[in-house]
Short mmCIF file of C-alpha atoms in Angstrom, two decimals:
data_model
loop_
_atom_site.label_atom_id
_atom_site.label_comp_id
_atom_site.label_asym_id
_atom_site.label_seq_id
_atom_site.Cartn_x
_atom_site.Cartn_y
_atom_site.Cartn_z
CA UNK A 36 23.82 16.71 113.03
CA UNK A 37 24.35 12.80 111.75
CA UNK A 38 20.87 12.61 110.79
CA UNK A 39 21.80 16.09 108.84
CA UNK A 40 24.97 14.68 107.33
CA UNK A 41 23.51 11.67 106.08
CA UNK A 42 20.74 13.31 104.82
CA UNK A 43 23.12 15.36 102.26
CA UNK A 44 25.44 11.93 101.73
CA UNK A 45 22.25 10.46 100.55
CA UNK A 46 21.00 13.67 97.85
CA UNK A 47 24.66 13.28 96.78
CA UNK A 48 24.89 9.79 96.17
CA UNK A 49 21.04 9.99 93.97
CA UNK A 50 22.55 13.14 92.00
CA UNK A 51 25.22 11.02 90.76
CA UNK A 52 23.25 8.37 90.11
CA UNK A 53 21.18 10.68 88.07
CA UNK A 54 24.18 11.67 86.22
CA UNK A 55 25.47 8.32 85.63
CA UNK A 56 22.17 7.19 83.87
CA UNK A 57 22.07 10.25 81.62
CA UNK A 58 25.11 9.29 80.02
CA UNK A 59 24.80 5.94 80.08
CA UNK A 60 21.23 5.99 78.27
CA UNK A 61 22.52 9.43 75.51
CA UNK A 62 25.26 6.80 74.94
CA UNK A 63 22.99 3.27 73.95
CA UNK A 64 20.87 5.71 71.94
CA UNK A 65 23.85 6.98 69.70
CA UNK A 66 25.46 3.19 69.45
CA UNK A 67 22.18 1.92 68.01
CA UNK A 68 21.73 5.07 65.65
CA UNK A 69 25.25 4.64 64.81
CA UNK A 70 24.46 0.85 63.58
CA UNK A 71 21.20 1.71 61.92
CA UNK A 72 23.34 3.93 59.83
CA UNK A 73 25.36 1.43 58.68
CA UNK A 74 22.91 -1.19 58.01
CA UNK A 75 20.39 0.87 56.62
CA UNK A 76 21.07 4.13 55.52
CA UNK A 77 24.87 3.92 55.05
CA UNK A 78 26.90 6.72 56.68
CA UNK A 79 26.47 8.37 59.98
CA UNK A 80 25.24 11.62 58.49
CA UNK A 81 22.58 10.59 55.87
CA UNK A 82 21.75 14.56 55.53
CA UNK A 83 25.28 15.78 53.95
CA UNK A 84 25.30 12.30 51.89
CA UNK A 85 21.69 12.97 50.80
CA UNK A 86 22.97 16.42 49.89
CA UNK A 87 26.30 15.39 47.91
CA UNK A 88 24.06 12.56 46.03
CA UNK A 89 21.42 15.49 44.99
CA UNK A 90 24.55 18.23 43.95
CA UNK A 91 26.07 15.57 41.83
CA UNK A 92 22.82 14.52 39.83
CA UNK A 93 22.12 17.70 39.23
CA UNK A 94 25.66 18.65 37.76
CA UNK A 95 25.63 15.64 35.52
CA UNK A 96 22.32 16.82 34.00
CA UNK A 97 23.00 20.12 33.42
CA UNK A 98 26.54 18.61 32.10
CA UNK A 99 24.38 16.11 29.14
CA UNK A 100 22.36 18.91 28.48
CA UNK A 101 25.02 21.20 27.46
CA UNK A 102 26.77 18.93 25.92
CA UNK A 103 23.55 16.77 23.91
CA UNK A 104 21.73 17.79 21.43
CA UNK A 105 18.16 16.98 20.72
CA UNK A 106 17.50 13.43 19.78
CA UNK A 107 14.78 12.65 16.86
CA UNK A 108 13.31 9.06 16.69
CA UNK A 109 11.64 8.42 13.35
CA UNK A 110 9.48 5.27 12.60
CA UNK A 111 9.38 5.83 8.75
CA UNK A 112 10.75 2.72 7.08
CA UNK A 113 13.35 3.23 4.55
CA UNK A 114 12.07 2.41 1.27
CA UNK A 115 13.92 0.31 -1.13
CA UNK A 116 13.77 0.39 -5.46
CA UNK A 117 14.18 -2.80 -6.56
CA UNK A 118 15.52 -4.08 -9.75
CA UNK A 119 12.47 -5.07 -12.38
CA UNK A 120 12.23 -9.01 -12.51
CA UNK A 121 10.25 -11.50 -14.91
CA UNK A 122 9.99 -14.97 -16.12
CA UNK A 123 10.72 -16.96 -18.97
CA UNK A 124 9.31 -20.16 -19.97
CA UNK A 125 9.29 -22.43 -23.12
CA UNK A 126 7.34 -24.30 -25.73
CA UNK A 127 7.15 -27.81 -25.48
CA UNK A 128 9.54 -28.50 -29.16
CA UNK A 129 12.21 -26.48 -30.63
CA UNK A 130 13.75 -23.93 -27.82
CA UNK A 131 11.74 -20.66 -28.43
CA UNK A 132 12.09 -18.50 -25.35
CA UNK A 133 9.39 -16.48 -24.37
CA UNK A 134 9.05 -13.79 -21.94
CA UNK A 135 6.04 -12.36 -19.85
CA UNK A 136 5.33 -9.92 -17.03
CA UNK A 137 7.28 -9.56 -14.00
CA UNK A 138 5.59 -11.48 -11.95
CA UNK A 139 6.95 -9.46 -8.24
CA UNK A 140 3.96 -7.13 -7.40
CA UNK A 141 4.94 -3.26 -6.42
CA UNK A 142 2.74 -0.93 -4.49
CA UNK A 143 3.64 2.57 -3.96
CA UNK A 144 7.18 2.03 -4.28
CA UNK A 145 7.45 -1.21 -2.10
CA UNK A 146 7.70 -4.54 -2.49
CA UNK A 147 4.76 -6.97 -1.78
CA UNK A 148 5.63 -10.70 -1.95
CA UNK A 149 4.57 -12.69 -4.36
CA UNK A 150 2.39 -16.17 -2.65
CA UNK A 151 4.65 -19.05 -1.92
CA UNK A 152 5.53 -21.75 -4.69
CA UNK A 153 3.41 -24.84 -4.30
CA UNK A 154 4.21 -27.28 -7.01
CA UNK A 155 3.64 -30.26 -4.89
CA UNK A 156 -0.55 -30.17 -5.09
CA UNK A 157 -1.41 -32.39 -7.44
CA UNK A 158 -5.07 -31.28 -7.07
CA UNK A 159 -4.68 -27.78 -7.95
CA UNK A 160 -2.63 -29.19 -11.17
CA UNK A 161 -5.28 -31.74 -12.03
CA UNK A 162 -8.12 -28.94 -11.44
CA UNK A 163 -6.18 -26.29 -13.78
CA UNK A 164 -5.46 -27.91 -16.36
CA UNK A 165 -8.98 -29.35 -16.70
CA UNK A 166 -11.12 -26.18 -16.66
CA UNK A 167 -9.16 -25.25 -19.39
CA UNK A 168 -9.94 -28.42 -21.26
CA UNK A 169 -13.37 -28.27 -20.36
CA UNK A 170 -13.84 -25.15 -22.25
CA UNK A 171 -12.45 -27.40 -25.61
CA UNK A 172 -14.77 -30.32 -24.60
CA UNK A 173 -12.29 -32.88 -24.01
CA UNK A 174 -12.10 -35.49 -21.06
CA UNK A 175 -10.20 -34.15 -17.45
CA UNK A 176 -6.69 -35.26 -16.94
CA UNK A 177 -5.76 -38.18 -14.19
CA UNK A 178 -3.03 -37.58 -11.93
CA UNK A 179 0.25 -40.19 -12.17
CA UNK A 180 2.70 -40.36 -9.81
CA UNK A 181 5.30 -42.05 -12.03
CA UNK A 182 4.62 -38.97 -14.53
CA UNK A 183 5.17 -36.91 -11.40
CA UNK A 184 8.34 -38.10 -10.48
CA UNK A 185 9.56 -38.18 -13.86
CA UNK A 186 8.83 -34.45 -13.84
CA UNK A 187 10.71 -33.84 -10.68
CA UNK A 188 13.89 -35.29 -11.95
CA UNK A 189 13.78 -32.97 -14.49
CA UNK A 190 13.03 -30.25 -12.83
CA UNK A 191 16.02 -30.89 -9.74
CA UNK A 192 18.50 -30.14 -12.67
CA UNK A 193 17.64 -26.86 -12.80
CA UNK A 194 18.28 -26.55 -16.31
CA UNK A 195 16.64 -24.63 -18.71
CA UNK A 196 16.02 -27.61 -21.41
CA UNK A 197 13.65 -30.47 -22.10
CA UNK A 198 14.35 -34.09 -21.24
CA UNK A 199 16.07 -35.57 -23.60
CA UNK A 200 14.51 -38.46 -25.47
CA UNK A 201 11.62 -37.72 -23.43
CA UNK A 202 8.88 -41.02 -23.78
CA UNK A 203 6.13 -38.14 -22.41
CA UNK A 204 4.95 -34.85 -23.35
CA UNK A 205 6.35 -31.78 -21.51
CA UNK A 206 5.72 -28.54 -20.52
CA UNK A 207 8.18 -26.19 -19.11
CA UNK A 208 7.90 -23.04 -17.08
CA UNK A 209 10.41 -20.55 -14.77
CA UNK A 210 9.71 -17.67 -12.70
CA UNK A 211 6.02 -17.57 -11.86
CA UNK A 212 4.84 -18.44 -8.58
CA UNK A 213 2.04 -20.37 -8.46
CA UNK A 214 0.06 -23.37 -10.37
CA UNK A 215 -2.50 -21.17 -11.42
CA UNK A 216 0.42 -18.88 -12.99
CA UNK A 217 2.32 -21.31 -14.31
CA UNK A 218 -1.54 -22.59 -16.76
CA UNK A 219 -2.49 -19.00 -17.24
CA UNK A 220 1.32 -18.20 -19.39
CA UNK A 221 0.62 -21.82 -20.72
CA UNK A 222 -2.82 -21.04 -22.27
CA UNK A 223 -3.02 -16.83 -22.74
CA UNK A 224 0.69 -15.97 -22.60
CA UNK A 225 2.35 -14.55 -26.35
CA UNK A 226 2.37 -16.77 -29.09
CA UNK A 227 0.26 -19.36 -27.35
CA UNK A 228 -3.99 -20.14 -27.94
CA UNK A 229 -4.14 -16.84 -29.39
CA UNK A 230 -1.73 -17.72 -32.26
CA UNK A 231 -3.21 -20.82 -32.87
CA UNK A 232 -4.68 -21.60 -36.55
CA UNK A 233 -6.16 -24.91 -37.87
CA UNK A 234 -4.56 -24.50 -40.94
CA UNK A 235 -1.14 -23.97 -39.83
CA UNK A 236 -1.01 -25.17 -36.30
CA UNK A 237 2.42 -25.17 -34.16
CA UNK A 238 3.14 -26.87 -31.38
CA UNK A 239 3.03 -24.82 -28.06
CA UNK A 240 2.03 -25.25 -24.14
CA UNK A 241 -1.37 -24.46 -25.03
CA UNK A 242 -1.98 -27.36 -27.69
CA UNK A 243 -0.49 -30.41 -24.87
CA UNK A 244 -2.64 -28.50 -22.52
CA UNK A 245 -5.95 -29.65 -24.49
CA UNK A 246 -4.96 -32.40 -26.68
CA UNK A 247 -7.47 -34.87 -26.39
CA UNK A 248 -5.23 -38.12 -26.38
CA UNK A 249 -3.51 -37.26 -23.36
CA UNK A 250 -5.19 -38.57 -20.11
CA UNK A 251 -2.49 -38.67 -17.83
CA UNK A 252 -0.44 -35.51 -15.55
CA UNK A 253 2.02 -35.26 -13.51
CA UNK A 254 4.32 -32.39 -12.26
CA UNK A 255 6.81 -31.15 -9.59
CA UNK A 256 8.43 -27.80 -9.09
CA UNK A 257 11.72 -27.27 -7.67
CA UNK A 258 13.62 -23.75 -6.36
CA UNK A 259 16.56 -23.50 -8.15
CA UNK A 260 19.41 -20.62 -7.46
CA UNK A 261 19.05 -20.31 -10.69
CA UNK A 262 17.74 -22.30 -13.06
CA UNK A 263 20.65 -22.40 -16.02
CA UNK A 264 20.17 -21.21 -19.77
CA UNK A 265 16.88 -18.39 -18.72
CA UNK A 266 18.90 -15.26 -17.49
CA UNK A 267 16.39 -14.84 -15.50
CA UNK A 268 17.43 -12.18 -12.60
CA UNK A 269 15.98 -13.56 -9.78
CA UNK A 270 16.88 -15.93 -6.93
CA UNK A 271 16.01 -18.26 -6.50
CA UNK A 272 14.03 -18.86 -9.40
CA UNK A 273 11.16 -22.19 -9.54
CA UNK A 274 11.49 -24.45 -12.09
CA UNK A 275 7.84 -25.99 -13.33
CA UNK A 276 8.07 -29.31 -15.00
CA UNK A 277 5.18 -31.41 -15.99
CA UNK A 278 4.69 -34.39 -18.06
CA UNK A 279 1.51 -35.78 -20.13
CA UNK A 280 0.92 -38.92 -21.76
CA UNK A 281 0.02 -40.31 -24.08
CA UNK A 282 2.11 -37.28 -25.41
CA UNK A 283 0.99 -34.38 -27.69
CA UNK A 284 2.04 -32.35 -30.18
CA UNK A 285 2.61 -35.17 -32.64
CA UNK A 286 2.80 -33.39 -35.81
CA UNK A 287 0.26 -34.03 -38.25
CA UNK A 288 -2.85 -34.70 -35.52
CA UNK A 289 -3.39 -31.34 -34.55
CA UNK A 290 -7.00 -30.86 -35.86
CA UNK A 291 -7.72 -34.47 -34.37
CA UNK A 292 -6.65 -33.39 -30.43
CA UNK A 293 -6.89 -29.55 -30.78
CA UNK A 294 -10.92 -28.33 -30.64
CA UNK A 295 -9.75 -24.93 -31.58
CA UNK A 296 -10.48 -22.81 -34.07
CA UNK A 297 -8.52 -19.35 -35.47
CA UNK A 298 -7.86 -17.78 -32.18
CA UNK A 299 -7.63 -20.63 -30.15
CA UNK A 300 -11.51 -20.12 -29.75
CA UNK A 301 -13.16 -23.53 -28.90
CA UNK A 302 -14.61 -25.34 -31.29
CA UNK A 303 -16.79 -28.00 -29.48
#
Protein backbone atom coordinates (compact mmCIF):
# COMPACT_ATOMS: atom_id res chain seq x y z
CA UNK A 1 0.00 0.00 0.00
CA UNK A 2 3.10 2.67 0.65
CA UNK A 3 4.87 1.37 -2.21
CA UNK A 4 1.26 2.04 -4.03
CA UNK A 5 0.90 5.52 -2.58
CA UNK A 6 4.16 6.66 -3.49
CA UNK A 7 3.96 5.32 -6.66
CA UNK A 8 0.89 7.81 -7.53
CA UNK A 9 2.77 10.83 -5.33
CA UNK A 10 5.51 10.33 -7.77
CA UNK A 11 3.13 10.34 -11.45
CA UNK A 12 1.66 13.42 -9.68
CA UNK A 13 4.58 15.28 -8.89
CA UNK A 14 6.11 14.51 -12.98
CA UNK A 15 2.51 15.65 -14.33
CA UNK A 16 3.03 18.90 -12.81
CA UNK A 17 6.25 19.18 -13.73
CA UNK A 18 5.09 18.57 -17.19
CA UNK A 19 2.69 21.30 -16.83
CA UNK A 20 4.98 23.73 -15.38
CA UNK A 21 7.44 23.45 -18.39
CA UNK A 22 4.68 23.88 -20.96
CA UNK A 23 3.98 27.18 -19.80
CA UNK A 24 7.07 28.19 -18.93
CA UNK A 25 8.61 27.36 -22.53
CA UNK A 26 4.83 28.83 -24.66
CA UNK A 27 5.79 31.83 -22.46
CA UNK A 28 9.92 32.50 -23.55
CA UNK A 29 8.66 31.79 -27.07
CA UNK A 30 6.00 34.69 -27.08
CA UNK A 31 8.55 37.22 -25.04
CA UNK A 32 11.14 36.78 -27.78
CA UNK A 33 8.45 37.04 -30.68
CA UNK A 34 7.11 39.89 -28.84
CA UNK A 35 10.74 41.70 -29.04
CA UNK A 36 11.44 40.64 -32.59
CA UNK A 37 8.35 42.59 -33.33
CA UNK A 38 9.52 45.53 -32.04
CA UNK A 39 12.94 45.53 -33.29
CA UNK A 40 12.26 44.28 -36.54
CA UNK A 41 9.01 44.27 -37.86
CA UNK A 42 7.36 46.93 -35.65
CA UNK A 43 4.03 45.93 -34.05
CA UNK A 44 2.97 42.70 -32.54
CA UNK A 45 0.62 41.84 -35.38
CA UNK A 46 2.64 42.53 -38.62
CA UNK A 47 -0.47 40.82 -40.61
CA UNK A 48 -3.31 43.59 -39.79
CA UNK A 49 -0.38 46.36 -40.14
CA UNK A 50 0.68 44.76 -43.44
CA UNK A 51 -3.01 44.90 -44.31
CA UNK A 52 -3.80 48.67 -43.20
CA UNK A 53 -0.36 49.74 -45.09
CA UNK A 54 -1.74 47.84 -48.43
CA UNK A 55 -5.69 49.42 -47.96
CA UNK A 56 -4.20 52.82 -47.62
CA UNK A 57 -1.86 52.72 -50.80
CA UNK A 58 -4.34 51.57 -52.65
CA UNK A 59 -6.95 54.37 -51.66
CA UNK A 60 -4.43 57.07 -52.32
CA UNK A 61 -3.97 55.76 -55.89
CA UNK A 62 -7.22 55.37 -56.86
CA UNK A 63 -7.66 58.96 -55.01
CA UNK A 64 -4.61 60.73 -57.71
CA UNK A 65 -6.14 58.98 -60.33
CA UNK A 66 -9.48 60.44 -60.01
CA UNK A 67 -8.41 63.41 -59.25
CA UNK A 68 -5.10 63.74 -62.08
CA UNK A 69 -5.28 64.07 -65.30
CA UNK A 70 -2.90 62.77 -67.86
CA UNK A 71 0.48 64.36 -67.86
CA UNK A 72 2.28 65.14 -71.41
CA UNK A 73 6.12 65.71 -71.38
CA UNK A 74 7.29 67.35 -74.59
CA UNK A 75 11.04 67.78 -75.55
CA UNK A 76 10.37 70.28 -78.46
CA UNK A 77 12.35 73.42 -77.77
CA UNK A 78 10.51 76.59 -77.99
CA UNK A 79 11.66 78.49 -80.85
CA UNK A 80 12.47 82.08 -80.68
CA UNK A 81 12.22 85.07 -83.80
CA UNK A 82 14.76 87.28 -83.31
CA UNK A 83 15.07 90.82 -84.26
CA UNK A 84 17.23 91.27 -87.78
CA UNK A 85 20.79 92.68 -86.81
CA UNK A 86 23.79 94.15 -89.00
CA UNK A 87 26.88 96.13 -88.94
CA UNK A 88 28.12 99.35 -89.83
CA UNK A 89 31.54 100.41 -90.46
CA UNK A 90 33.36 103.50 -91.96
CA UNK A 91 35.78 104.90 -94.47
CA UNK A 92 38.96 105.90 -93.34
CA UNK A 93 38.21 110.21 -94.13
CA UNK A 94 35.08 112.10 -94.03
CA UNK A 95 32.28 110.05 -91.86
CA UNK A 96 30.32 108.10 -94.60
CA UNK A 97 28.45 105.30 -92.90
CA UNK A 98 28.01 102.26 -94.59
CA UNK A 99 25.96 99.32 -93.95
CA UNK A 100 26.25 95.51 -94.90
CA UNK A 101 24.62 92.18 -94.16
CA UNK A 102 23.55 91.02 -90.89
CA UNK A 103 26.16 89.25 -89.98
CA UNK A 104 23.95 86.66 -87.14
CA UNK A 105 23.38 83.43 -89.22
CA UNK A 106 19.57 81.87 -89.09
CA UNK A 107 18.70 78.34 -89.90
CA UNK A 108 15.22 77.19 -90.02
CA UNK A 109 13.99 79.71 -87.77
CA UNK A 110 16.83 79.50 -85.08
CA UNK A 111 19.61 81.17 -84.17
CA UNK A 112 23.19 79.81 -84.85
CA UNK A 113 26.04 81.82 -83.25
CA UNK A 114 28.15 83.65 -85.00
CA UNK A 115 32.34 82.43 -84.16
CA UNK A 116 33.83 84.30 -81.30
CA UNK A 117 35.62 87.80 -81.82
CA UNK A 118 39.36 87.41 -81.98
CA UNK A 119 40.97 90.72 -82.59
CA UNK A 120 43.97 89.96 -80.58
CA UNK A 121 45.88 87.59 -83.47
CA UNK A 122 48.10 89.59 -84.97
CA UNK A 123 48.89 86.75 -87.44
CA UNK A 124 45.59 86.32 -88.87
CA UNK A 125 45.66 90.36 -89.34
CA UNK A 126 49.10 90.36 -90.88
CA UNK A 127 48.04 87.22 -93.18
CA UNK A 128 44.65 89.07 -94.35
CA UNK A 129 45.58 91.94 -95.19
CA UNK A 130 48.50 90.64 -97.26
CA UNK A 131 46.74 88.17 -99.60
CA UNK A 132 44.83 90.95 -100.51
CA UNK A 133 47.88 92.99 -101.34
CA UNK A 134 49.43 90.27 -103.00
CA UNK A 135 46.81 90.19 -105.57
CA UNK A 136 47.92 94.26 -106.31
CA UNK A 137 51.65 93.24 -106.22
CA UNK A 138 52.75 95.22 -103.41
CA UNK A 139 55.12 94.18 -100.43
CA UNK A 140 53.25 92.22 -97.11
CA UNK A 141 52.58 94.33 -94.13
CA UNK A 142 54.87 93.99 -90.72
CA UNK A 143 53.17 93.76 -87.55
CA UNK A 144 53.88 96.84 -84.78
CA UNK A 145 52.99 96.66 -81.50
CA UNK A 146 53.11 100.41 -80.83
CA UNK A 147 50.59 100.67 -83.96
CA UNK A 148 48.70 97.99 -82.06
CA UNK A 149 48.29 99.64 -78.99
CA UNK A 150 47.59 102.82 -80.51
CA UNK A 151 44.66 101.00 -82.12
CA UNK A 152 43.41 99.61 -78.89
CA UNK A 153 43.09 102.94 -77.27
CA UNK A 154 40.97 103.84 -79.81
CA UNK A 155 39.04 101.21 -79.98
CA UNK A 156 38.35 101.00 -75.69
CA UNK A 157 36.34 104.29 -76.34
CA UNK A 158 33.86 102.65 -78.00
CA UNK A 159 33.08 105.44 -80.12
CA UNK A 160 32.04 105.49 -83.44
CA UNK A 161 34.79 108.16 -84.80
CA UNK A 162 38.39 108.30 -85.94
CA UNK A 163 41.29 109.44 -83.78
CA UNK A 164 41.63 112.69 -83.85
CA UNK A 165 44.79 114.18 -85.27
CA UNK A 166 45.64 110.72 -85.96
CA UNK A 167 49.82 110.58 -86.97
CA UNK A 168 48.69 106.90 -88.70
CA UNK A 169 46.30 105.67 -91.13
CA UNK A 170 43.05 104.04 -89.89
CA UNK A 171 40.56 101.77 -90.61
CA UNK A 172 37.42 101.35 -88.74
CA UNK A 173 34.91 98.56 -88.49
CA UNK A 174 31.66 97.47 -86.01
CA UNK A 175 29.59 94.51 -85.92
CA UNK A 176 31.30 91.70 -87.77
CA UNK A 177 32.82 88.96 -85.98
CA UNK A 178 35.85 87.93 -87.13
CA UNK A 179 39.31 89.24 -88.83
CA UNK A 180 38.55 87.66 -91.90
CA UNK A 181 35.06 89.68 -91.79
CA UNK A 182 36.20 92.64 -90.72
CA UNK A 183 39.02 92.58 -94.55
CA UNK A 184 36.29 91.04 -96.60
CA UNK A 185 33.66 94.55 -95.86
CA UNK A 186 37.09 96.42 -96.13
CA UNK A 187 37.95 95.21 -99.67
CA UNK A 188 34.33 93.88 -101.43
CA UNK A 189 31.81 95.66 -99.18
CA UNK A 190 29.56 98.80 -101.14
CA UNK A 191 31.33 101.60 -102.35
CA UNK A 192 34.71 100.06 -101.72
CA UNK A 193 37.40 98.25 -104.66
CA UNK A 194 34.48 97.99 -106.78
CA UNK A 195 33.94 101.80 -106.93
CA UNK A 196 37.33 102.50 -107.36
CA UNK A 197 38.50 104.56 -110.63
CA UNK A 198 42.03 105.85 -111.49
CA UNK A 199 40.74 108.85 -112.71
CA UNK A 200 38.71 109.88 -109.88
CA UNK A 201 39.90 107.86 -106.97
CA UNK A 202 38.39 108.36 -103.25
CA UNK A 203 39.70 107.42 -100.33
CA UNK A 204 38.14 104.21 -98.73
CA UNK A 205 39.23 100.97 -96.53
CA UNK A 206 40.10 99.31 -99.60
CA UNK A 207 42.79 101.92 -100.96
CA UNK A 208 44.92 101.91 -97.09
CA UNK A 209 44.40 98.25 -97.44
CA UNK A 210 46.87 98.12 -100.61
CA UNK A 211 48.68 101.29 -100.64
CA UNK A 212 52.06 100.51 -101.31
CA UNK A 213 53.85 103.03 -98.85
CA UNK A 214 52.45 101.56 -95.90
CA UNK A 215 54.59 98.73 -94.33
CA UNK A 216 53.52 98.71 -90.96
CA UNK A 217 49.90 97.13 -89.02
CA UNK A 218 48.63 97.03 -86.08
CA UNK A 219 45.09 96.43 -84.60
CA UNK A 220 42.97 95.54 -81.50
CA UNK A 221 39.29 94.90 -81.13
CA UNK A 222 37.34 95.63 -78.17
CA UNK A 223 33.43 94.52 -77.10
CA UNK A 224 31.70 97.45 -76.51
CA UNK A 225 27.86 97.57 -75.06
CA UNK A 226 27.57 99.56 -77.63
CA UNK A 227 29.80 101.22 -79.52
CA UNK A 228 28.33 105.11 -79.65
CA UNK A 229 27.30 107.07 -82.93
CA UNK A 230 26.45 103.34 -85.21
CA UNK A 231 22.81 102.50 -84.00
CA UNK A 232 23.76 99.43 -84.38
CA UNK A 233 21.10 96.98 -82.51
CA UNK A 234 23.16 94.61 -81.07
CA UNK A 235 24.98 93.97 -77.78
CA UNK A 236 27.46 94.01 -77.33
CA UNK A 237 28.76 95.14 -80.45
CA UNK A 238 33.04 94.78 -81.39
CA UNK A 239 34.73 97.63 -82.25
CA UNK A 240 37.74 96.93 -85.02
CA UNK A 241 40.45 99.49 -85.00
CA UNK A 242 43.61 99.26 -86.92
CA UNK A 243 46.34 101.55 -87.77
CA UNK A 244 48.95 101.67 -90.84
CA UNK A 245 51.89 103.65 -91.40
CA UNK A 246 53.40 105.29 -93.17
CA UNK A 247 49.67 106.36 -93.66
CA UNK A 248 47.52 106.27 -96.86
CA UNK A 249 45.10 107.93 -98.53
CA UNK A 250 47.16 111.07 -99.00
CA UNK A 251 45.33 112.80 -101.62
CA UNK A 252 46.96 113.28 -104.78
CA UNK A 253 49.19 109.73 -104.70
CA UNK A 254 46.55 107.47 -105.42
CA UNK A 255 47.77 106.10 -108.82
CA UNK A 256 51.36 105.94 -107.14
CA UNK A 257 50.13 103.35 -104.04
CA UNK A 258 46.86 102.04 -105.62
CA UNK A 259 47.72 99.11 -108.52
CA UNK A 260 44.12 99.22 -109.46
CA UNK A 261 42.47 99.80 -112.32
CA UNK A 262 38.42 100.68 -113.07
CA UNK A 263 36.92 98.14 -110.84
CA UNK A 264 39.43 97.87 -108.40
CA UNK A 265 40.86 95.10 -110.81
CA UNK A 266 44.68 94.77 -110.25
CA UNK A 267 46.81 96.29 -112.29
CA UNK A 268 50.29 94.68 -111.64
Amino acid sequence: MCIQNSVLILLGLLVALSANLTLGSSAGHRLRSSSDSVSEKGPSNPSIESRSIEIGASSWWSSWKSTSGPVTVTSEPTKVTLPSVGGSYNFHQGGHHVKHRPHRVYTDGQYTKPEPPSGSDPQRWVVAHNKVRAQYGVRPLAWDNKLANAALVRAQTCIWAHTPNDVYGENIAAGQTSIEQVLTNWVYGPQERDEYSPSNPIDTHFTQVVWKHSVRLGCAQKTCIEVQGTGLPQSPVDFWVCEYDPPGNVVGEYTLNVNAGLGGRPDV
